[in-house]
PDB file of N, CA and C and ligand atoms in Angstrom:
ATOM      1  N   MET A   1      88.676 115.619 116.109  1.00 49.00           N
ATOM      2  CA  MET A   1      88.591 115.784 114.657  1.00 49.00           C
ATOM      3  C   MET A   1      87.487 116.781 114.299  1.00 49.00           C
ATOM      4  N   VAL A   2      87.761 117.558 113.268  1.00 55.00           N
ATOM      5  CA  VAL A   2      86.749 118.524 112.815  1.00 55.00           C
ATOM      6  C   VAL A   2      86.202 118.030 111.477  1.00 55.00           C
ATOM      7  N   ARG A   3      84.897 117.795 111.426  1.00 62.00           N
ATOM      8  CA  ARG A   3      84.255 117.422 110.153  1.00 62.00           C
ATOM      9  C   ARG A   3      83.394 118.583 109.730  1.00 62.00           C
ATOM     10  N   SER A   4      83.841 119.300 108.695  1.00 71.00           N
ATOM     11  CA  SER A   4      83.083 120.457 108.242  1.00 71.00           C
ATOM     12  C   SER A   4      81.937 119.997 107.386  1.00 71.00           C
ATOM     13  N   ALA A   5      80.979 120.881 107.208  1.00 85.00           N
ATOM     14  CA  ALA A   5      79.861 120.591 106.332  1.00 85.00           C
ATOM     15  C   ALA A   5      80.365 120.429 104.908  1.00 85.00           C
ATOM     16  N   VAL A   6      79.820 119.445 104.191  1.00 94.00           N
ATOM     17  CA  VAL A   6      80.222 119.189 102.807  1.00 94.00           C
ATOM     18  C   VAL A   6      79.038 119.555 101.900  1.00 94.00           C
ATOM     19  N   PRO A   7      79.235 120.517 100.978  1.00 97.00           N
ATOM     20  CA  PRO A   7      78.146 120.931 100.083  1.00 97.00           C
ATOM     21  C   PRO A   7      77.688 119.757  99.210  1.00 97.00           C
ATOM     22  N   ASP A   8      76.512 119.820  98.657  1.00 96.00           N
ATOM     23  CA  ASP A   8      76.053 118.708  97.830  1.00 96.00           C
ATOM     24  C   ASP A   8      75.974 119.036  96.348  1.00 96.00           C
ATOM     25  N   THR A   9      76.625 120.098  95.909  1.00 98.00           N
ATOM     26  CA  THR A   9      76.710 120.381  94.482  1.00 98.00           C
ATOM     27  C   THR A   9      78.188 120.429  94.085  1.00 98.00           C
ATOM     28  N   LEU A  10      78.440 120.167  92.773  1.00 98.00           N
ATOM     29  CA  LEU A  10      79.820 120.231  92.259  1.00 98.00           C
ATOM     30  C   LEU A  10      80.420 121.627  92.482  1.00 98.00           C
ATOM     31  N   ALA A  11      79.654 122.654  92.086  1.00 98.00           N
ATOM     32  CA  ALA A  11      80.164 124.014  92.211  1.00 98.00           C
ATOM     33  C   ALA A  11      80.402 124.366  93.683  1.00 98.00           C
ATOM     34  N   GLY A  12      79.484 123.910  94.537  1.00 98.00           N
ATOM     35  CA  GLY A  12      79.639 124.187  95.957  1.00 98.00           C
ATOM     36  C   GLY A  12      80.879 123.512  96.522  1.00 98.00           C
ATOM     37  N   CYS A  13      81.091 122.251  96.129  1.00 97.00           N
ATOM     38  CA  CYS A  13      82.266 121.523  96.606  1.00 97.00           C
ATOM     39  C   CYS A  13      83.547 122.183  96.110  1.00 97.00           C
ATOM     40  N   ARG A  14      83.540 122.588  94.807  1.00 98.00           N
ATOM     41  CA  ARG A  14      84.760 123.211  94.275  1.00 98.00           C
ATOM     42  C   ARG A  14      85.036 124.545  94.944  1.00 98.00           C
ATOM     43  N   ALA A  15      84.008 125.287  95.218  1.00 98.00           N
ATOM     44  CA  ALA A  15      84.212 126.580  95.913  1.00 98.00           C
ATOM     45  C   ALA A  15      84.779 126.325  97.320  1.00 98.00           C
ATOM     46  N   ALA A  16      84.248 125.286  97.964  1.00 97.00           N
ATOM     47  CA  ALA A  16      84.745 124.968  99.312  1.00 97.00           C
ATOM     48  C   ALA A  16      86.196 124.496  99.247  1.00 97.00           C
ATOM     49  N   ILE A  17      86.504 123.689  98.208  1.00 97.00           N
ATOM     50  CA  ILE A  17      87.889 123.233  98.043  1.00 97.00           C
ATOM     51  C   ILE A  17      88.811 124.432  97.806  1.00 97.00           C
ATOM     52  N   ASP A  18      88.377 125.379  96.993  1.00 98.00           N
ATOM     53  CA  ASP A  18      89.214 126.565  96.721  1.00 98.00           C
ATOM     54  C   ASP A  18      89.497 127.305  98.034  1.00 98.00           C
ATOM     55  N   ALA A  19      88.486 127.381  98.875  1.00 97.00           N
ATOM     56  CA  ALA A  19      88.664 128.085 100.165  1.00 97.00           C
ATOM     57  C   ALA A  19      89.650 127.330 101.055  1.00 97.00           C
ATOM     58  N   VAL A  20      89.526 125.993 101.072  1.00 97.00           N
ATOM     59  CA  VAL A  20      90.459 125.185 101.872  1.00 97.00           C
ATOM     60  C   VAL A  20      91.872 125.345 101.324  1.00 97.00           C
ATOM     61  N   ASP A  21      92.016 125.285  99.984  1.00 98.00           N
ATOM     62  CA  ASP A  21      93.344 125.411  99.394  1.00 98.00           C
ATOM     63  C   ASP A  21      93.966 126.767  99.684  1.00 98.00           C
ATOM     64  N   ALA A  22      93.151 127.796  99.678  1.00 98.00           N
ATOM     65  CA  ALA A  22      93.681 129.124  99.997  1.00 98.00           C
ATOM     66  C   ALA A  22      94.197 129.165 101.444  1.00 98.00           C
ATOM     67  N   ALA A  23      93.435 128.552 102.334  1.00 98.00           N
ATOM     68  CA  ALA A  23      93.890 128.499 103.748  1.00 98.00           C
ATOM     69  C   ALA A  23      95.151 127.674 103.872  1.00 98.00           C
ATOM     70  N   LEU A  24      95.205 126.546 103.133  1.00 98.00           N
ATOM     71  CA  LEU A  24      96.410 125.697 103.179  1.00 98.00           C
ATOM     72  C   LEU A  24      97.617 126.466 102.676  1.00 98.00           C
ATOM     73  N   ALA A  25      97.456 127.239 101.615  1.00 98.00           N
ATOM     74  CA  ALA A  25      98.584 127.980 101.051  1.00 98.00           C
ATOM     75  C   ALA A  25      99.095 129.007 102.068  1.00 98.00           C
ATOM     76  N   THR A  26      98.155 129.660 102.749  1.00 98.00           N
ATOM     77  CA  THR A  26      98.551 130.652 103.757  1.00 98.00           C
ATOM     78  C   THR A  26      99.304 129.955 104.891  1.00 98.00           C
ATOM     79  N   LEU A  27      98.788 128.796 105.321  1.00 98.00           N
ATOM     80  CA  LEU A  27      99.452 128.064 106.400  1.00 98.00           C
ATOM     81  C   LEU A  27     100.818 127.553 105.951  1.00 98.00           C
ATOM     82  N   LEU A  28     100.908 127.108 104.704  1.00 98.00           N
ATOM     83  CA  LEU A  28     102.194 126.621 104.195  1.00 98.00           C
ATOM     84  C   LEU A  28     103.234 127.749 104.187  1.00 98.00           C
ATOM     85  N   GLU A  29     102.789 128.924 103.774  1.00 98.00           N
ATOM     86  CA  GLU A  29     103.708 130.072 103.750  1.00 98.00           C
ATOM     87  C   GLU A  29     104.229 130.366 105.158  1.00 98.00           C
ATOM     88  N   HIS A  30     103.331 130.299 106.128  1.00 98.00           N
ATOM     89  CA  HIS A  30     103.736 130.553 107.522  1.00 98.00           C
ATOM     90  C   HIS A  30     104.671 129.435 108.009  1.00 98.00           C
ATOM     91  N   ARG A  31     104.335 128.202 107.623  1.00 98.00           N
ATOM     92  CA  ARG A  31     105.181 127.092 108.062  1.00 98.00           C
ATOM     93  C   ARG A  31     106.595 127.202 107.483  1.00 98.00           C
ATOM     94  N   VAL A  32     106.671 127.587 106.205  1.00 98.00           N
ATOM     95  CA  VAL A  32     107.984 127.742 105.595  1.00 98.00           C
ATOM     96  C   VAL A  32     108.818 128.805 106.343  1.00 98.00           C
ATOM     97  N   ALA A  33     108.171 129.883 106.748  1.00 98.00           N
ATOM     98  CA  ALA A  33     108.883 130.929 107.499  1.00 98.00           C
ATOM     99  C   ALA A  33     109.386 130.375 108.848  1.00 98.00           C
ATOM    100  N   LEU A  34     108.538 129.635 109.548  1.00 98.00           N
ATOM    101  CA  LEU A  34     108.935 129.074 110.832  1.00 98.00           C
ATOM    102  C   LEU A  34     110.058 128.052 110.668  1.00 98.00           C
ATOM    103  N   ALA A  35     109.890 127.155 109.710  1.00 98.00           N
ATOM    104  CA  ALA A  35     110.928 126.120 109.508  1.00 98.00           C
ATOM    105  C   ALA A  35     112.233 126.770 109.059  1.00 98.00           C
ATOM    106  N   GLY A  36     112.136 127.855 108.279  1.00 97.00           N
ATOM    107  CA  GLY A  36     113.342 128.548 107.852  1.00 97.00           C
ATOM    108  C   GLY A  36     114.091 129.141 109.045  1.00 97.00           C
ATOM    109  N   ARG A  37     113.326 129.711 109.966  1.00 97.00           N
ATOM    110  CA  ARG A  37     113.972 130.249 111.182  1.00 97.00           C
ATOM    111  C   ARG A  37     114.630 129.130 111.996  1.00 97.00           C
ATOM    112  N   VAL A  38     113.924 127.978 112.069  1.00 98.00           N
ATOM    113  CA  VAL A  38     114.504 126.848 112.820  1.00 98.00           C
ATOM    114  C   VAL A  38     115.846 126.447 112.225  1.00 98.00           C
ATOM    115  N   GLN A  39     115.970 126.493 110.901  1.00 97.00           N
ATOM    116  CA  GLN A  39     117.235 126.076 110.290  1.00 97.00           C
ATOM    117  C   GLN A  39     118.383 126.962 110.718  1.00 97.00           C
ATOM    118  N   ARG A  40     118.093 128.229 110.995  1.00 96.00           N
ATOM    119  CA  ARG A  40     119.152 129.150 111.438  1.00 96.00           C
ATOM    120  C   ARG A  40     119.471 128.968 112.913  1.00 96.00           C
ATOM    121  N   LEU A  41     118.533 128.388 113.665  1.00 97.00           N
ATOM    122  CA  LEU A  41     118.739 128.207 115.120  1.00 97.00           C
ATOM    123  C   LEU A  41     119.432 126.886 115.436  1.00 97.00           C
ATOM    124  N   LYS A  42     119.323 125.909 114.525  1.00 97.00           N
ATOM    125  CA  LYS A  42     119.936 124.605 114.775  1.00 97.00           C
ATOM    126  C   LYS A  42     121.432 124.651 114.502  1.00 97.00           C
ATOM    127  N   PRO A  43     122.199 123.833 115.227  1.00 97.00           N
ATOM    128  CA  PRO A  43     123.629 123.777 114.950  1.00 97.00           C
ATOM    129  C   PRO A  43     123.918 123.390 113.491  1.00 97.00           C
ATOM    130  N   VAL A  44     123.150 122.439 112.969  1.00 97.00           N
ATOM    131  CA  VAL A  44     123.262 122.079 111.567  1.00 97.00           C
ATOM    132  C   VAL A  44     121.863 122.216 110.962  1.00 97.00           C
ATOM    133  N   GLY A  45     121.697 123.191 110.076  1.00 96.00           N
ATOM    134  CA  GLY A  45     120.396 123.419 109.480  1.00 96.00           C
ATOM    135  C   GLY A  45     120.289 122.786 108.110  1.00 96.00           C
ATOM    136  N   GLY A  46     119.135 122.993 107.477  1.00 97.00           N
ATOM    137  CA  GLY A  46     118.927 122.513 106.118  1.00 97.00           C
ATOM    138  C   GLY A  46     118.762 121.003 106.049  1.00 97.00           C
ATOM    139  N   HIS A  47     118.886 120.473 104.857  1.00 97.00           N
ATOM    140  CA  HIS A  47     118.704 119.015 104.658  1.00 97.00           C
ATOM    141  C   HIS A  47     119.710 118.235 105.498  1.00 97.00           C
ATOM    142  N   ALA A  48     120.910 118.804 105.697  1.00 97.00           N
ATOM    143  CA  ALA A  48     121.954 118.079 106.443  1.00 97.00           C
ATOM    144  C   ALA A  48     121.535 117.861 107.902  1.00 97.00           C
ATOM    145  N   GLY A  49     120.623 118.672 108.404  1.00 97.00           N
ATOM    146  CA  GLY A  49     120.264 118.566 109.825  1.00 97.00           C
ATOM    147  C   GLY A  49     118.904 117.929 110.054  1.00 97.00           C
ATOM    148  N   ARG A  50     118.451 117.118 109.098  1.00 98.00           N
ATOM    149  CA  ARG A  50     117.128 116.517 109.262  1.00 98.00           C
ATOM    150  C   ARG A  50     117.045 115.644 110.516  1.00 98.00           C
ATOM    151  N   ASP A  51     115.852 115.641 111.104  1.00 98.00           N
ATOM    152  CA  ASP A  51     115.640 114.952 112.383  1.00 98.00           C
ATOM    153  C   ASP A  51     114.455 113.983 112.179  1.00 98.00           C
ATOM    154  N   ALA A  52     114.793 112.715 111.919  1.00 98.00           N
ATOM    155  CA  ALA A  52     113.737 111.720 111.594  1.00 98.00           C
ATOM    156  C   ALA A  52     112.754 111.541 112.742  1.00 98.00           C
ATOM    157  N   ARG A  53     113.223 111.613 113.979  1.00 98.00           N
ATOM    158  CA  ARG A  53     112.279 111.436 115.115  1.00 98.00           C
ATOM    159  C   ARG A  53     111.276 112.574 115.182  1.00 98.00           C
ATOM    160  N   ARG A  54     111.756 113.768 114.969  1.00 98.00           N
ATOM    161  CA  ARG A  54     110.854 114.932 114.977  1.00 98.00           C
ATOM    162  C   ARG A  54     109.835 114.816 113.833  1.00 98.00           C
ATOM    163  N   GLU A  55     110.305 114.404 112.681  1.00 98.00           N
ATOM    164  CA  GLU A  55     109.398 114.257 111.525  1.00 98.00           C
ATOM    165  C   GLU A  55     108.344 113.184 111.813  1.00 98.00           C
ATOM    166  N   ALA A  56     108.759 112.088 112.442  1.00 98.00           N
ATOM    167  CA  ALA A  56     107.792 111.018 112.757  1.00 98.00           C
ATOM    168  C   ALA A  56     106.771 111.516 113.776  1.00 98.00           C
ATOM    169  N   ALA A  57     107.204 112.332 114.725  1.00 98.00           N
ATOM    170  CA  ALA A  57     106.278 112.879 115.743  1.00 98.00           C
ATOM    171  C   ALA A  57     105.264 113.817 115.086  1.00 98.00           C
ATOM    172  N   ILE A  58     105.737 114.595 114.106  1.00 98.00           N
ATOM    173  CA  ILE A  58     104.819 115.501 113.386  1.00 98.00           C
ATOM    174  C   ILE A  58     103.748 114.679 112.657  1.00 98.00           C
ATOM    175  N   VAL A  59     104.192 113.633 111.959  1.00 98.00           N
ATOM    176  CA  VAL A  59     103.243 112.770 111.227  1.00 98.00           C
ATOM    177  C   VAL A  59     102.236 112.156 112.208  1.00 98.00           C
ATOM    178  N   ALA A  60     102.727 111.651 113.340  1.00 97.00           N
ATOM    179  CA  ALA A  60     101.837 110.990 114.316  1.00 97.00           C
ATOM    180  C   ALA A  60     100.805 111.969 114.857  1.00 97.00           C
ATOM    181  N   ALA A  61     101.239 113.182 115.145  1.00 97.00           N
ATOM    182  CA  ALA A  61     100.300 114.202 115.675  1.00 97.00           C
ATOM    183  C   ALA A  61      99.259 114.557 114.606  1.00 97.00           C
ATOM    184  N   MET A  62      99.705 114.690 113.364  1.00 97.00           N
ATOM    185  CA  MET A  62      98.751 115.038 112.314  1.00 97.00           C
ATOM    186  C   MET A  62      97.814 113.873 111.996  1.00 97.00           C
ATOM    187  N   ALA A  63      98.291 112.640 112.155  1.00 97.00           N
ATOM    188  CA  ALA A  63      97.456 111.469 111.869  1.00 97.00           C
ATOM    189  C   ALA A  63      96.217 111.447 112.758  1.00 97.00           C
ATOM    190  N   GLU A  64      96.363 111.948 113.992  1.00 97.00           N
ATOM    191  CA  GLU A  64      95.210 111.968 114.907  1.00 97.00           C
ATOM    192  C   GLU A  64      94.138 112.926 114.403  1.00 97.00           C
ATOM    193  N   ARG A  65      94.564 113.953 113.670  1.00 97.00           N
ATOM    194  CA  ARG A  65      93.602 114.944 113.176  1.00 97.00           C
ATOM    195  C   ARG A  65      93.100 114.603 111.774  1.00 97.00           C
ATOM    196  N   ALA A  66      93.754 113.655 111.122  1.00 97.00           N
ATOM    197  CA  ALA A  66      93.380 113.302 109.750  1.00 97.00           C
ATOM    198  C   ALA A  66      93.193 111.803 109.611  1.00 97.00           C
ATOM    199  N   PRO A  67      92.213 111.235 110.333  1.00 96.00           N
ATOM    200  CA  PRO A  67      92.058 109.783 110.363  1.00 96.00           C
ATOM    201  C   PRO A  67      91.641 109.177 109.017  1.00 96.00           C
ATOM    202  N   SER A  68      91.174 109.994 108.087  1.00 96.00           N
ATOM    203  CA  SER A  68      90.800 109.442 106.777  1.00 96.00           C
ATOM    204  C   SER A  68      92.015 109.117 105.934  1.00 96.00           C
ATOM    205  N   LEU A  69      93.153 109.677 106.275  1.00 97.00           N
ATOM    206  CA  LEU A  69      94.376 109.442 105.511  1.00 97.00           C
ATOM    207  C   LEU A  69      95.222 108.382 106.209  1.00 97.00           C
ATOM    208  N   PRO A  70      95.570 107.303 105.502  1.00 96.00           N
ATOM    209  CA  PRO A  70      96.468 106.309 106.086  1.00 96.00           C
ATOM    210  C   PRO A  70      97.789 106.993 106.453  1.00 96.00           C
ATOM    211  N   PRO A  71      98.410 106.592 107.556  1.00 94.00           N
ATOM    212  CA  PRO A  71      99.652 107.244 107.991  1.00 94.00           C
ATOM    213  C   PRO A  71     100.726 107.318 106.895  1.00 94.00           C
ATOM    214  N   GLU A  72     100.780 106.281 106.009  1.00 96.00           N
ATOM    215  CA  GLU A  72     101.804 106.316 104.955  1.00 96.00           C
ATOM    216  C   GLU A  72     101.489 107.466 103.986  1.00 96.00           C
ATOM    217  N   SER A  73     100.215 107.687 103.713  1.00 97.00           N
ATOM    218  CA  SER A  73      99.853 108.809 102.804  1.00 97.00           C
ATOM    219  C   SER A  73     100.211 110.141 103.458  1.00 97.00           C
ATOM    220  N   LEU A  74      99.859 110.234 104.735  1.00 97.00           N
ATOM    221  CA  LEU A  74     100.147 111.479 105.455  1.00 97.00           C
ATOM    222  C   LEU A  74     101.647 111.717 105.515  1.00 97.00           C
ATOM    223  N   ALA A  75     102.405 110.642 105.729  1.00 98.00           N
ATOM    224  CA  ALA A  75     103.870 110.784 105.795  1.00 98.00           C
ATOM    225  C   ALA A  75     104.431 111.313 104.475  1.00 98.00           C
ATOM    226  N   ARG A  76     103.866 110.868 103.350  1.00 98.00           N
ATOM    227  CA  ARG A  76     104.338 111.381 102.058  1.00 98.00           C
ATOM    228  C   ARG A  76     104.077 112.884 101.948  1.00 98.00           C
ATOM    229  N   ILE A  77     102.892 113.281 102.386  1.00 98.00           N
ATOM    230  CA  ILE A  77     102.523 114.707 102.300  1.00 98.00           C
ATOM    231  C   ILE A  77     103.440 115.521 103.203  1.00 98.00           C
ATOM    232  N   VAL A  78     103.603 115.059 104.454  1.00 98.00           N
ATOM    233  CA  VAL A  78     104.429 115.797 105.431  1.00 98.00           C
ATOM    234  C   VAL A  78     105.872 115.880 104.934  1.00 98.00           C
ATOM    235  N   THR A  79     106.372 114.774 104.386  1.00 98.00           N
ATOM    236  CA  THR A  79     107.743 114.785 103.892  1.00 98.00           C
ATOM    237  C   THR A  79     107.904 115.786 102.755  1.00 98.00           C
ATOM    238  N   ALA A  80     106.927 115.838 101.860  1.00 98.00           N
ATOM    239  CA  ALA A  80     106.999 116.819 100.753  1.00 98.00           C
ATOM    240  C   ALA A  80     106.992 118.235 101.291  1.00 98.00           C
ATOM    241  N   ILE A  81     106.164 118.485 102.287  1.00 98.00           N
ATOM    242  CA  ILE A  81     106.078 119.836 102.875  1.00 98.00           C
ATOM    243  C   ILE A  81     107.403 120.193 103.551  1.00 98.00           C
ATOM    244  N   ILE A  82     107.931 119.254 104.330  1.00 98.00           N
ATOM    245  CA  ILE A  82     109.181 119.507 105.052  1.00 98.00           C
ATOM    246  C   ILE A  82     110.319 119.748 104.036  1.00 98.00           C
ATOM    247  N   GLU A  83     110.386 118.927 103.006  1.00 98.00           N
ATOM    248  CA  GLU A  83     111.480 119.067 102.042  1.00 98.00           C
ATOM    249  C   GLU A  83     111.352 120.379 101.265  1.00 98.00           C
ATOM    250  N   ALA A  84     110.127 120.776 100.946  1.00 98.00           N
ATOM    251  CA  ALA A  84     109.928 122.052 100.264  1.00 98.00           C
ATOM    252  C   ALA A  84     110.376 123.207 101.178  1.00 98.00           C
ATOM    253  N   GLY A  85     110.103 123.081 102.480  1.00 98.00           N
ATOM    254  CA  GLY A  85     110.529 124.119 103.425  1.00 98.00           C
ATOM    255  C   GLY A  85     112.049 124.182 103.537  1.00 98.00           C
ATOM    256  N   LEU A  86     112.674 123.011 103.558  1.00 98.00           N
ATOM    257  CA  LEU A  86     114.137 122.980 103.652  1.00 98.00           C
ATOM    258  C   LEU A  86     114.747 123.537 102.369  1.00 98.00           C
ATOM    259  N   ASP A  87     114.162 123.217 101.220  1.00 98.00           N
ATOM    260  CA  ASP A  87     114.639 123.776  99.944  1.00 98.00           C
ATOM    261  C   ASP A  87     114.576 125.313  99.997  1.00 98.00           C
ATOM    262  N   ALA A  88     113.440 125.817 100.471  1.00 98.00           N
ATOM    263  CA  ALA A  88     113.263 127.290 100.550  1.00 98.00           C
ATOM    264  C   ALA A  88     114.293 127.893 101.505  1.00 98.00           C
ATOM    265  N   ALA A  89     114.506 127.230 102.633  1.00 97.00           N
ATOM    266  CA  ALA A  89     115.479 127.746 103.620  1.00 97.00           C
ATOM    267  C   ALA A  89     116.864 127.765 103.017  1.00 97.00           C
ATOM    268  N   GLU A  90     117.206 126.709 102.272  1.00 97.00           N
ATOM    269  CA  GLU A  90     118.561 126.664 101.704  1.00 97.00           C
ATOM    270  C   GLU A  90     118.721 127.717 100.607  1.00 97.00           C
ATOM    271  N   ARG A  91     117.663 127.938  99.838  1.00 97.00           N
ATOM    272  CA  ARG A  91     117.746 129.023  98.822  1.00 97.00           C
ATOM    273  C   ARG A  91     117.954 130.355  99.513  1.00 97.00           C
ATOM    274  N   ASP A  92     117.215 130.557 100.593  1.00 93.00           N
ATOM    275  CA  ASP A  92     117.273 131.794 101.333  1.00 93.00           C
ATOM    276  C   ASP A  92     118.668 132.007 101.900  1.00 93.00           C
ATOM    277  N   MET A  93     119.240 130.967 102.500  1.00 87.00           N
ATOM    278  CA  MET A  93     120.553 131.092 103.115  1.00 87.00           C
ATOM    279  C   MET A  93     121.658 131.243 102.072  1.00 87.00           C
ATOM    280  N   SER A  94     121.409 130.695 100.879  1.00 85.00           N
ATOM    281  CA  SER A  94     122.451 130.795  99.861  1.00 85.00           C
ATOM    282  C   SER A  94     122.559 132.223  99.300  1.00 85.00           C
ATOM    283  N   ASP A  95     121.583 133.087  99.640  1.00 73.00           N
ATOM    284  CA  ASP A  95     121.662 134.501  99.228  1.00 73.00           C
ATOM    285  C   ASP A  95     122.662 135.268 100.083  1.00 73.00           C
ATOM    286  N   GLU A  96     123.076 134.677 101.211  1.00 66.00           N
ATOM    287  CA  GLU A  96     123.947 135.401 102.146  1.00 66.00           C
ATOM    288  C   GLU A  96     125.423 135.191 101.788  1.00 66.00           C
ATOM    289  N   PRO A  97     126.263 136.089 102.237  1.00 59.00           N
ATOM    290  CA  PRO A  97     127.684 135.894 101.980  1.00 59.00           C
ATOM    291  C   PRO A  97     128.149 134.565 102.588  1.00 59.00           C
ATOM    292  N   PRO A  98     129.125 133.882 101.969  1.00 54.00           N
ATOM    293  CA  PRO A  98     129.525 132.542 102.410  1.00 54.00           C
ATOM    294  C   PRO A  98     129.866 132.477 103.877  1.00 54.00           C
ATOM    295  N   VAL A  99     130.401 133.533 104.480  1.00 58.00           N
ATOM    296  CA  VAL A  99     130.828 133.454 105.871  1.00 58.00           C
ATOM    297  C   VAL A  99     129.671 133.088 106.775  1.00 58.00           C
ATOM    298  N   TRP A 100     128.443 133.504 106.433  1.00 52.00           N
ATOM    299  CA  TRP A 100     127.291 133.199 107.281  1.00 52.00           C
ATOM    300  C   TRP A 100     126.814 131.777 107.160  1.00 52.00           C
ATOM    301  N   ARG A 101     127.331 131.103 106.149  1.00 52.00           N
ATOM    302  CA  ARG A 101     126.919 129.716 105.935  1.00 52.00           C
ATOM    303  C   ARG A 101     127.896 128.723 106.576  1.00 52.00           C
ATOM    304  N   LEU A 102     128.979 129.227 107.164  1.00 49.00           N
ATOM    305  CA  LEU A 102     129.946 128.303 107.778  1.00 49.00           C
ATOM    306  C   LEU A 102     129.367 127.642 109.011  1.00 49.00           C
TER     307      LEU A 102
HETATM  308  O1  PRE B   1     112.271 120.815 113.904  1.00 56.62           O
HETATM  309  C1  PRE B   1     113.308 120.831 113.221  1.00 56.62           C
HETATM  310  O2  PRE B   1     114.389 120.412 113.674  1.00 56.62           O
HETATM  311  C2  PRE B   1     113.285 121.376 111.888  1.00 56.62           C
HETATM  312  O3  PRE B   1     114.332 121.514 111.243  1.00 56.62           O
HETATM  313  C3  PRE B   1     111.979 121.664 111.250  1.00 56.62           C
HETATM  314  C4  PRE B   1     111.492 120.494 110.401  1.00 56.62           C
HETATM  315  C5  PRE B   1     110.074 120.890 109.893  1.00 56.62           C
HETATM  316  O4  PRE B   1     109.974 121.420 108.794  1.00 56.62           O
HETATM  317  O5  PRE B   1     109.128 120.668 110.649  1.00 56.62           O
HETATM  318  C6  PRE B   1     112.422 120.301 109.252  1.00 56.62           C
HETATM  319  C7  PRE B   1     113.365 119.331 109.247  1.00 56.62           C
HETATM  320  C8  PRE B   1     113.521 118.339 110.302  1.00 56.62           C
HETATM  321  O6  PRE B   1     113.836 117.079 109.814  1.00 56.62           O
HETATM  322  C9  PRE B   1     112.346 118.302 111.202  1.00 56.62           C
HETATM  323  C10 PRE B   1     111.403 119.270 111.222  1.00 56.62           C
END
């Protein structure tokens, strides 16, 4: 686990939060791209091809790095991220001619 230094002023904490959120947004954008590619590689992509075991493994691996968050909380976050990625992938694929979606 990585415990970063926590500033002791409101402004300092907010600035640090802004930096963390910026990094999270960059990571989310990268994750959406990766998950989008995965949807094209799977026999059944998108929401129809969800894999509950894989999602549970992702939550379990992240829980080890985020022990302050109860696993149920982390699962809600991970599910939201995964579903947002699948939504983006489906929007992306719906831009293509129907033949590519068969
Ligand atoms: O690994 C997969 O099979 C994916 O489709 C990627 C992903 C994810 O975003 O991590 C998305 C949906 C699945 O239910 C599991 C994981």
